[in-house]
Tab-separated table of C-alpha atoms in Angstrom:
chain	number	residue	atom	x	y	z
A	179	MET	CA	-25.005	-29.566	-28.238
A	180	LYS	CA	-22.885	-29.501	-31.160
A	181	ILE	CA	-24.853	-29.459	-34.394
A	182	SER	CA	-23.453	-30.158	-37.717
A	183	THR	CA	-23.716	-28.574	-40.658
A	184	LEU	CA	-26.272	-30.605	-41.964
A	185	GLY	CA	-28.734	-31.058	-39.592
A	186	TRP	CA	-28.154	-26.681	-39.554
A	187	ALA	CA	-28.784	-27.293	-42.965
A	188	ILE	CA	-32.119	-29.490	-42.335
A	189	LEU	CA	-33.355	-27.038	-39.076
A	190	VAL	CA	-33.315	-24.104	-41.841
A	191	ALA	CA	-35.543	-26.101	-44.216
A	192	ILE	CA	-37.063	-27.147	-42.036
A	193	SER	CA	-37.425	-23.494	-40.451
A	194	GLY	CA	-39.064	-22.228	-45.218
A	195	ALA	CA	-41.419	-24.617	-45.046
A	196	SER	CA	-42.519	-24.193	-41.613
A	197	ALA	CA	-42.280	-20.114	-42.643
A	198	ALA	CA	-44.567	-20.762	-45.689
A	199	MET	CA	-47.307	-22.935	-42.888
A	200	ALA	CA	-47.760	-19.991	-41.038
A	201	GLU	CA	-48.418	-17.645	-44.531
A	202	THR	CA	-50.655	-20.248	-44.929
A	203	ILE	CA	-52.940	-21.144	-41.941
A	204	ALA	CA	-52.536	-17.334	-40.378
A	205	PRO	CA	-56.296	-16.775	-40.574
A	206	ALA	CA	-57.435	-13.710	-42.098
A	207	ASP	CA	-58.130	-11.437	-38.797
A	208	ALA	CA	-55.109	-12.941	-36.206
A	209	PRO	CA	-54.966	-10.256	-34.355
A	210	LYS	CA	-51.383	-8.805	-33.782
A	211	TRP	CA	-49.852	-11.217	-31.819
A	212	TYR	CA	-50.639	-14.115	-33.453
A	213	GLY	CA	-48.234	-16.758	-32.959
A	214	ALA	CA	-46.239	-18.570	-35.780
A	215	PHE	CA	-44.189	-21.913	-35.294
A	216	HIS	CA	-40.542	-22.086	-36.058
A	217	GLY	CA	-39.128	-25.344	-37.736
A	218	GLY	CA	-36.606	-26.406	-35.324
A	219	ALA	CA	-34.215	-24.207	-33.713
A	220	ALA	CA	-34.022	-21.179	-36.909
A	221	PHE	CA	-36.312	-18.373	-36.140
A	222	VAL	CA	-39.686	-16.462	-35.269
A	223	HIS	CA	-41.860	-15.583	-38.782
A	224	HIS	CA	-44.455	-13.720	-37.019
A	225	SER	CA	-47.461	-13.094	-39.550
A	226	GLY	CA	-49.378	-9.789	-39.146
A	227	ALA	CA	-53.015	-9.301	-39.039
A	228	ASP	CA	-53.134	-8.856	-43.158
A	229	THR	CA	-50.122	-12.227	-43.091
A	230	ARG	CA	-48.020	-9.968	-45.429
A	231	GLY	CA	-45.422	-11.255	-42.368
A	232	ALA	CA	-42.348	-10.015	-40.521
A	233	VAL	CA	-39.691	-11.725	-40.393
A	234	GLY	CA	-37.324	-12.172	-37.661
A	235	ALA	CA	-35.451	-14.213	-35.455
A	236	ARG	CA	-35.022	-16.274	-32.933
A	237	PHE	CA	-33.342	-19.174	-32.477
A	238	GLY	CA	-34.207	-21.705	-30.502
A	239	ARG	CA	-32.520	-23.381	-27.265
A	240	ARG	CA	-32.907	-27.057	-28.415
A	241	PHE	CA	-32.627	-29.415	-31.669
A	242	PHE	CA	-36.541	-30.402	-31.145
A	243	ASP	CA	-37.855	-26.835	-30.469
A	244	ARG	CA	-40.985	-27.734	-31.947
A	245	VAL	CA	-44.031	-24.279	-31.353
A	246	ASP	CA	-42.778	-21.154	-30.345
A	247	PHE	CA	-46.051	-18.517	-29.004
A	248	GLY	CA	-45.808	-14.909	-27.842
A	249	LEU	CA	-47.134	-12.076	-27.216
A	250	LEU	CA	-46.247	-8.927	-28.969
A	251	ILE	CA	-45.756	-6.541	-27.575
A	252	LEU	CA	-43.995	-3.342	-29.761
A	253	ARG	CA	-45.047	-2.869	-33.285
A	254	SER	CA	-43.522	-0.177	-35.448
A	255	GLY	CA	-44.029	-0.293	-39.284
A	256	SER	CA	-43.133	2.015	-42.361
A	257	LYS	CA	-45.517	1.534	-45.968
A	258	ASP	CA	-44.950	2.008	-49.406
A	259	ASN	CA	-47.790	4.867	-50.236
A	260	ALA	CA	-48.093	3.606	-53.769
A	261	THR	CA	-49.055	-0.188	-52.420
A	262	GLY	CA	-50.232	0.114	-49.078
A	263	ILE	CA	-47.361	-2.822	-48.675
A	264	GLU	CA	-45.509	-2.242	-45.030
A	265	ALA	CA	-41.694	-2.463	-46.053
A	266	SER	CA	-39.947	-2.360	-42.758
A	267	GLU	CA	-40.864	-3.792	-39.377
A	268	LEU	CA	-39.449	-3.717	-36.181
A	269	PHE	CA	-40.623	-5.520	-32.954
A	270	VAL	CA	-40.333	-6.342	-29.833
A	271	MET	CA	-42.358	-9.575	-28.599
A	272	ILE	CA	-42.159	-11.797	-24.761
A	273	SER	CA	-41.591	-15.263	-26.451
A	274	GLY	CA	-41.492	-19.278	-24.694
A	275	ASP	CA	-41.405	-22.435	-25.227
A	276	TYR	CA	-44.761	-24.586	-25.267
A	277	PHE	CA	-43.070	-27.949	-25.697
A	278	PHE	CA	-39.815	-28.961	-23.064
A	279	ASP	CA	-38.359	-26.796	-21.438
A	280	GLN	CA	-40.819	-23.305	-21.231
A	281	LEU	CA	-38.667	-20.606	-20.749
A	282	PRO	CA	-39.471	-17.705	-21.447
A	283	GLY	CA	-37.466	-14.722	-23.486
A	284	LEU	CA	-38.094	-11.585	-24.729
A	285	TYR	CA	-37.011	-11.280	-28.539
A	286	LEU	CA	-35.975	-8.417	-30.492
A	287	GLY	CA	-36.963	-8.543	-34.190
A	288	GLY	CA	-37.117	-6.956	-37.487
A	289	ARG	CA	-37.696	-7.055	-41.429
A	290	LEU	CA	-35.699	-4.661	-44.286
A	291	GLY	CA	-36.841	-4.247	-47.570
A	292	PRO	CA	-36.067	-4.163	-50.293
A	293	VAL	CA	-40.392	-3.177	-50.265
A	294	GLY	CA	-43.502	-5.245	-50.520
A	295	ARG	CA	-45.190	-4.996	-53.860
A	296	ALA	CA	-48.328	-5.632	-55.320
A	297	VAL	CA	-48.349	-7.832	-58.386
A	298	LYS	CA	-50.760	-7.921	-60.803
A	299	VAL	CA	-52.247	-10.948	-61.907
A	300	PRO	CA	-54.498	-11.567	-65.384
A	301	GLY	CA	-57.346	-11.179	-63.798
A	302	LEU	CA	-57.573	-10.150	-60.640
A	303	GLY	CA	-55.597	-7.441	-60.467
A	304	ASP	CA	-53.458	-6.660	-58.106
A	305	ILE	CA	-53.153	-9.525	-55.339
A	306	ASP	CA	-50.222	-8.142	-52.632
A	307	ALA	CA	-46.962	-9.779	-52.172
A	308	THR	CA	-43.991	-9.883	-49.978
A	309	SER	CA	-40.351	-9.797	-52.046
A	310	PHE	CA	-37.314	-10.893	-49.451
A	311	GLY	CA	-37.277	-9.328	-45.768
A	312	MET	CA	-33.846	-9.449	-43.869
A	313	GLY	CA	-34.425	-10.458	-40.120
A	314	LEU	CA	-32.031	-9.620	-37.686
A	315	GLY	CA	-32.484	-10.581	-33.813
A	316	GLY	CA	-31.942	-12.610	-30.308
A	317	GLY	CA	-32.556	-13.513	-27.363
A	318	TYR	CA	-31.591	-13.955	-23.465
A	319	ASP	CA	-32.077	-17.626	-21.312
A	320	TYR	CA	-31.386	-16.956	-18.645
A	321	PRO	CA	-31.127	-18.202	-15.611
A	322	ILE	CA	-31.860	-22.091	-16.424
A	323	LYS	CA	-29.117	-21.700	-19.120
A	324	ARG	CA	-27.452	-18.110	-19.776
A	325	TRP	CA	-27.081	-17.736	-23.184
A	326	LEU	CA	-27.518	-15.085	-25.477
A	327	TRP	CA	-28.205	-15.356	-29.242
A	328	LEU	CA	-27.762	-13.199	-31.599
A	329	GLY	CA	-28.464	-14.489	-35.677
A	330	VAL	CA	-29.695	-13.315	-38.540
A	331	ALA	CA	-31.010	-15.122	-40.995
A	332	ALA	CA	-33.027	-13.569	-44.881
A	333	ASP	CA	-36.205	-14.801	-46.108
A	334	TRP	CA	-37.937	-15.116	-48.990
A	335	LEU	CA	-42.353	-14.960	-49.118
A	336	TYR	CA	-44.359	-14.423	-51.961
A	337	ALA	CA	-47.972	-14.234	-52.944
A	338	PRO	CA	-49.578	-14.812	-48.873
A	339	LYS	CA	-52.741	-16.144	-48.979
A	340	THR	CA	-55.033	-14.010	-50.401
A	341	GLU	CA	-58.203	-14.213	-51.069
A	342	LYS	CA	-60.493	-12.218	-54.184
A	343	THR	CA	-63.568	-11.988	-55.410
A	344	VAL	CA	-64.091	-11.298	-58.582
A	345	THR	CA	-67.364	-11.506	-60.952
A	346	SER	CA	-67.256	-13.505	-63.932
A	347	ASN	CA	-69.858	-14.091	-66.340
A	348	GLY	CA	-72.795	-12.579	-64.247
A	349	ALA	CA	-70.497	-15.040	-61.865
A	350	LYS	CA	-68.832	-14.466	-57.880
A	351	VAL	CA	-65.599	-17.004	-57.506
A	352	THR	CA	-62.911	-16.442	-54.900
A	353	THR	CA	-58.742	-17.681	-55.400
A	354	ARG	CA	-57.418	-18.104	-52.675
A	355	PHE	CA	-52.736	-17.553	-52.551
A	356	VAL	CA	-51.179	-19.250	-49.982
A	357	GLY	CA	-47.608	-18.462	-49.380
A	358	THR	CA	-44.826	-19.543	-50.142
A	359	GLY	CA	-41.210	-19.200	-48.895
A	360	PHE	CA	-37.623	-20.538	-47.575
A	361	THR	CA	-34.808	-19.166	-45.365
A	362	HIS	CA	-31.498	-18.876	-45.834
A	363	LEU	CA	-29.677	-18.815	-42.731
A	364	LEU	CA	-26.607	-16.179	-42.566
A	365	GLY	CA	-25.080	-16.913	-39.602
A	366	VAL	CA	-25.670	-17.261	-35.548
A	367	LEU	CA	-23.826	-16.126	-32.058
A	368	LYS	CA	-23.717	-18.048	-29.401
A	369	VAL	CA	-21.998	-17.143	-26.476
A	370	ARG	CA	-22.135	-18.986	-22.422
A	371	PHE	CA	-22.016	-16.983	-19.723
C-alpha cells in the first residue's frame, strides 16, 4: 500500500499529537513497561515512570494502526548529574498491535540528546523538561509480511507532566504541567524479503 506525501504528513502530525498525549496521560507511577500510543504508522513513544519520555522508532505496518502495546525487556540510560534528567536511553521492546494484525515483533529504539534540562518557573522552582530527542529504531515482521522496517524520527518534548506543590500565603497550591510535543519523520526504509 502506497502512502502519498500528504498521507505521511498527516501521520506525522497525528504521531506528534499522540506523543504529547502519551506524556499527558502517563500516570506518575507508571511502570517501565507502560505502553504508549502511536498515531497511524509513525513511531513508538515510550513513557517512563518519571514521564520524561524516551523517543524510539516503530513504523507501523498498516495505515489504520491505532494502539500499540509493549513489554520493555531491556533499558539502559545515562543521566545528567546536575539535573538528574536522562540524557540518552536505549531500550528493547517486544511489541504488537492491539487492533488488526496483532502481530508481535521485536523493536530496538533509543533517544540521544542534547540532554534534558530543568526549567526554572517563577514561584515553582525547577520543572523537569526534555528538550530534544532523536530516535532510531526498526522492526522485523515475520512470517506474515516479511517486512524489515528501519526509521529515523526527531522528537521535541517540553515540560512533561509534573506536579509541584508550593505554599503560598499559608495555603498549599498544586500546579500540574502536561507534555506538549511534535514529531518530524526524517526517513524510513522498507525492505521486503
